[in-house]
């Protein structure tokens, strides 16, 4: 079992920045990939950014060049640095951890981009 706790969401103006954090606990050694998905009202949950145990990253086209995912293995934490935020980035952001036994989700954190 893996437990994930997100933090760092909030309200920000267009063009602003936020950093999300996701702390993992439990069966940490079983995690192969961690990352972030987001879900806007009435839409499906979509991948935002992923990072592998070897620090290989993958980003959705809509966030490339604006978002950066990183991980601190010592703290079992993954971060999502979001810059130049747009209103269309508004969503609930979910942390995910993928293991050989399956995937796990955090509870989600709301990000609202509005003036």
Short mmCIF file of C-alpha atoms in Angstrom, two decimals:
data_model
loop_
_atom_site.label_atom_id
_atom_site.label_comp_id
_atom_site.label_asym_id
_atom_site.label_seq_id
_atom_site.Cartn_x
_atom_site.Cartn_y
_atom_site.Cartn_z
CA UNK A 1 0.00 0.00 0.00
CA UNK A 2 1.07 3.54 -0.81
CA UNK A 3 -0.41 6.66 0.74
CA UNK A 4 -0.17 10.02 -1.02
CA UNK A 5 -0.83 13.45 0.46
CA UNK A 6 -0.91 16.52 -1.80
CA UNK A 7 -0.48 20.14 -0.80
CA UNK A 8 0.11 23.51 -2.40
CA UNK A 9 -3.06 24.20 -4.34
CA UNK A 10 -4.92 27.49 -4.21
CA UNK A 11 -6.10 30.53 -6.09
CA UNK A 12 -3.67 32.33 -8.39
CA UNK A 13 -4.00 35.01 -11.04
CA UNK A 14 -3.32 34.25 -14.70
CA UNK A 15 0.41 34.33 -15.34
CA UNK A 16 1.19 33.37 -11.77
CA UNK A 17 2.94 30.36 -10.31
CA UNK A 18 2.22 27.59 -7.83
CA UNK A 19 4.12 24.57 -6.58
CA UNK A 20 2.33 21.37 -5.67
CA UNK A 21 3.86 18.75 -3.41
CA UNK A 22 2.99 15.10 -2.95
CA UNK A 23 4.41 13.14 -0.05
CA UNK A 24 4.40 9.36 -0.35
CA UNK A 25 4.46 6.86 2.50
CA UNK A 26 4.02 3.13 2.89
CA UNK A 27 5.56 0.76 0.34
CA UNK A 28 7.85 3.40 -1.16
CA UNK A 29 10.27 0.90 -2.68
CA UNK A 30 7.53 -0.49 -4.91
CA UNK A 31 6.94 2.80 -6.72
CA UNK A 32 8.15 2.95 -10.34
CA UNK A 33 6.48 6.14 -11.52
CA UNK A 34 4.99 9.16 -9.78
CA UNK A 35 3.18 12.07 -11.27
CA UNK A 36 0.23 14.34 -11.57
CA UNK A 37 -3.14 14.20 -13.27
CA UNK A 38 -5.84 16.83 -13.29
CA UNK A 39 -9.59 16.88 -13.71
CA UNK A 40 -11.62 19.93 -14.59
CA UNK A 41 -15.40 20.04 -13.96
CA UNK A 42 -17.24 17.92 -16.49
CA UNK A 43 -14.04 16.58 -18.03
CA UNK A 44 -12.00 13.42 -17.81
CA UNK A 45 -8.92 13.06 -15.63
CA UNK A 46 -5.89 13.75 -17.82
CA UNK A 47 -2.18 13.20 -17.36
CA UNK A 48 -0.19 16.35 -16.63
CA UNK A 49 3.33 15.12 -15.87
CA UNK A 50 5.06 11.88 -14.88
CA UNK A 51 8.52 11.06 -13.59
CA UNK A 52 10.10 7.63 -13.43
CA UNK A 53 12.42 6.18 -10.83
CA UNK A 54 15.23 7.02 -13.28
CA UNK A 55 14.08 10.66 -13.53
CA UNK A 56 12.67 10.31 -17.04
CA UNK A 57 9.86 12.82 -17.42
CA UNK A 58 6.80 13.07 -19.62
CA UNK A 59 4.51 16.08 -19.98
CA UNK A 60 1.17 16.80 -21.54
CA UNK A 61 1.58 19.04 -24.58
CA UNK A 62 -0.57 21.70 -22.95
CA UNK A 63 1.91 22.21 -20.09
CA UNK A 64 5.28 21.71 -21.81
CA UNK A 65 7.58 24.63 -21.17
CA UNK A 66 5.41 25.90 -18.29
CA UNK A 67 5.33 23.04 -15.77
CA UNK A 68 8.22 21.10 -14.29
CA UNK A 69 8.04 17.86 -12.35
CA UNK A 70 10.77 16.79 -9.96
CA UNK A 71 11.28 14.37 -7.10
CA UNK A 72 13.20 14.29 -3.84
CA UNK A 73 13.86 10.66 -3.10
CA UNK A 74 15.17 11.46 0.36
CA UNK A 75 11.82 13.01 1.28
CA UNK A 76 9.72 10.58 -0.81
CA UNK A 77 8.13 13.64 -2.36
CA UNK A 78 7.30 14.68 -5.89
CA UNK A 79 6.78 18.30 -6.89
CA UNK A 80 4.97 20.05 -9.71
CA UNK A 81 6.19 23.57 -10.37
CA UNK A 82 3.59 25.42 -12.42
CA UNK A 83 4.45 28.69 -14.13
CA UNK A 84 2.62 31.04 -16.47
CA UNK A 85 -0.66 29.60 -15.29
CA UNK A 86 -3.74 29.98 -17.46
CA UNK A 87 -7.46 29.84 -16.59
CA UNK A 88 -7.65 26.53 -18.46
CA UNK A 89 -5.23 25.05 -15.91
CA UNK A 90 -8.01 25.27 -13.34
CA UNK A 91 -8.73 21.76 -12.06
CA UNK A 92 -8.35 19.38 -9.18
CA UNK A 93 -4.81 18.04 -9.33
CA UNK A 94 -4.24 14.46 -8.24
CA UNK A 95 -0.94 12.86 -7.34
CA UNK A 96 -0.44 9.31 -8.51
CA UNK A 97 2.04 6.54 -7.76
CA UNK A 98 2.35 3.53 -10.04
CA UNK A 99 3.72 0.26 -8.73
CA UNK A 100 3.96 -3.28 -10.06
CA UNK A 101 0.84 -4.03 -8.03
CA UNK A 102 -1.20 -1.13 -9.36
CA UNK A 103 -1.78 2.58 -9.05
CA UNK A 104 -2.59 4.82 -6.12
CA UNK A 105 -4.15 8.28 -5.93
CA UNK A 106 -4.02 11.16 -3.53
CA UNK A 107 -7.12 13.01 -2.40
CA UNK A 108 -6.57 15.89 -4.83
CA UNK A 109 -5.84 19.57 -4.42
CA UNK A 110 -7.75 22.38 -6.10
CA UNK A 111 -5.93 24.82 -8.37
CA UNK A 112 -7.92 27.82 -9.54
CA UNK A 113 -6.50 30.32 -12.00
CA UNK A 114 -8.64 33.43 -12.09
CA UNK A 115 -8.39 37.20 -11.90
#
